[in-house]
Amino acid sequence: MEDLANQILVVADWLTLHVTVWLLVGTGLFLTITSRAVQLRHFPSMIRAVTGSRQGAKGGISSFQAFTISLAARVGVGNVFGVAAALLMGGPGAIFWMWIVALVGMATAFFEATLAQIFKVRAADGSFRGGPAYYISLGMKNKALATVFAIITVVTCAFVITSVQSNAIAGTVLSALGDAGDDPALWGLSQAQLIIAALLFVFSAMVIFGGIRTVARVTEWMAPIMATIYVIMVAIIVVMNIDQFGTVLAQIIRGAAAPAPIVGGLGGGIFAALINGTKRGLFSNEAGQGTAPNAAATATVSHPVTQGLIQSLGVFIDTIVVCTATAFVILIAGPEVWGAQGANPANLTSLAVAHELGAWTIMPMAILIFVLAYSSIIAAYVYSETNMTFVSNTKWAVWSVRVVSVFSVVLGALASLDLVWNTVDIAMAVMTVTNLVALLSLSKWGRGALRDYERQRREKVAEPVFSGVDNPLLPTDVPTDSWRG
């Protein structure tokens, strides 16, 4: 099994270096240029859109709730474990490439969320559904490719991502418990493992079996609060060591192009930094991957661009703010932490925080990571159900996704998942390539919607309203009734 996991890792690295990285950055640059840097020009508009996004849902899912669903998926173990893994294997320079992926990815996130809104459809319960499968089918008129994407997403989100997140929870809590978590109980599993699995089963089932609306209500308060607590904690450490800010920044910039590792105890070299920064950046902020648009489409808004701006801001918060703060904490801690025996992606961030603030933070960090990963689990369920309803909208199909999601959560807490951790990179690469091809093909729709939004703002319209029929700025009429007044 270990040999298979290593072979899959080789394939994943090859895909990242030779395919994913070029498509991600290339597509992001193309969309940045053709939109005249929408992520920079409209950054103030993003802030205004988020602050006013809790109203206007009209009984559906609000723009803010849709934003927090995607934020819950983004701000999870990718920000804690992903950054630690990128540093251990790619060195400080990996963070630079995470920044690049995020900055151009903000444009990508804007377009994929805007397209998800344009081509969304109304579900039987009155809420909206949408995402890459829908805009590939309705926009590109390629039902076969859309179905392939939907199936891959269902499997990846309902099984792989949920397993990875719960595996991260179990690893963190067991590490925090130390020897207390090693007491044997059943089937070679410790009592702590069984208790963690049972708790995850109960918490996940309570929300997932309630459906997407329940997830929206939970993530609306959980995701922002947990992300804020984590950012405050690491910000305190950065402020305490502000004199090292310039040194750490220099390590990151030099490491991005260094031919060999420049910091002892960490990985590095330009290729290692590029591969790991790109992979972990994508896993963290999801820009271009095609998952977040599934959440963006559920929002009830007056104009698709409004949600596009909000989702673009999510990438900034995830990578430029949260991931960078994590990286600074780890690098400030120094080689006595990240070079210590036993340091690994599962515990490195917690060890760095404890080094700076004291051992008392180990358990609070474990609880925080538990909640961050749990919020990602229920967000991944939303993505999987949205794509399952595209493939089959029957009641048994929807409930099968819910059952598999909960089962995967329990499995991840009990099993060693090196194979799954490596497989997730390949699954995400396939999803990303398919989604990026769709974004390039349909970019004219996103640009048309953006011009329509900007025209109304120039005319001093307080809340632009989108029309999908007889709109001269669109290639043709929107092929759904979601924007027909």
Short mmCIF file of C-alpha atoms in Angstrom, two decimals, residues 28 90 101 140 144 159 249 266 370 443 457:
data_model
loop_
_atom_site.label_atom_id
_atom_site.label_comp_id
_atom_site.label_asym_id
_atom_site.label_seq_id
_atom_site.Cartn_x
_atom_site.Cartn_y
_atom_site.Cartn_z
CA GLY A 28 -5.70 33.30 -14.10
CA GLY A 90 9.08 23.02 -0.59
CA VAL A 101 -1.73 31.06 -7.26
CA MET A 140 -20.69 24.74 -23.47
CA ALA A 144 -21.12 14.25 -21.39
CA PHE A 159 -15.29 10.37 -0.04
CA LEU A 249 9.72 37.79 4.06
CA LEU A 266 13.14 22.60 5.54
CA PHE A 370 -11.32 20.04 14.82
CA SER A 443 -15.15 33.70 -20.28
CA ARG A 457 -22.75 51.18 -11.17
#
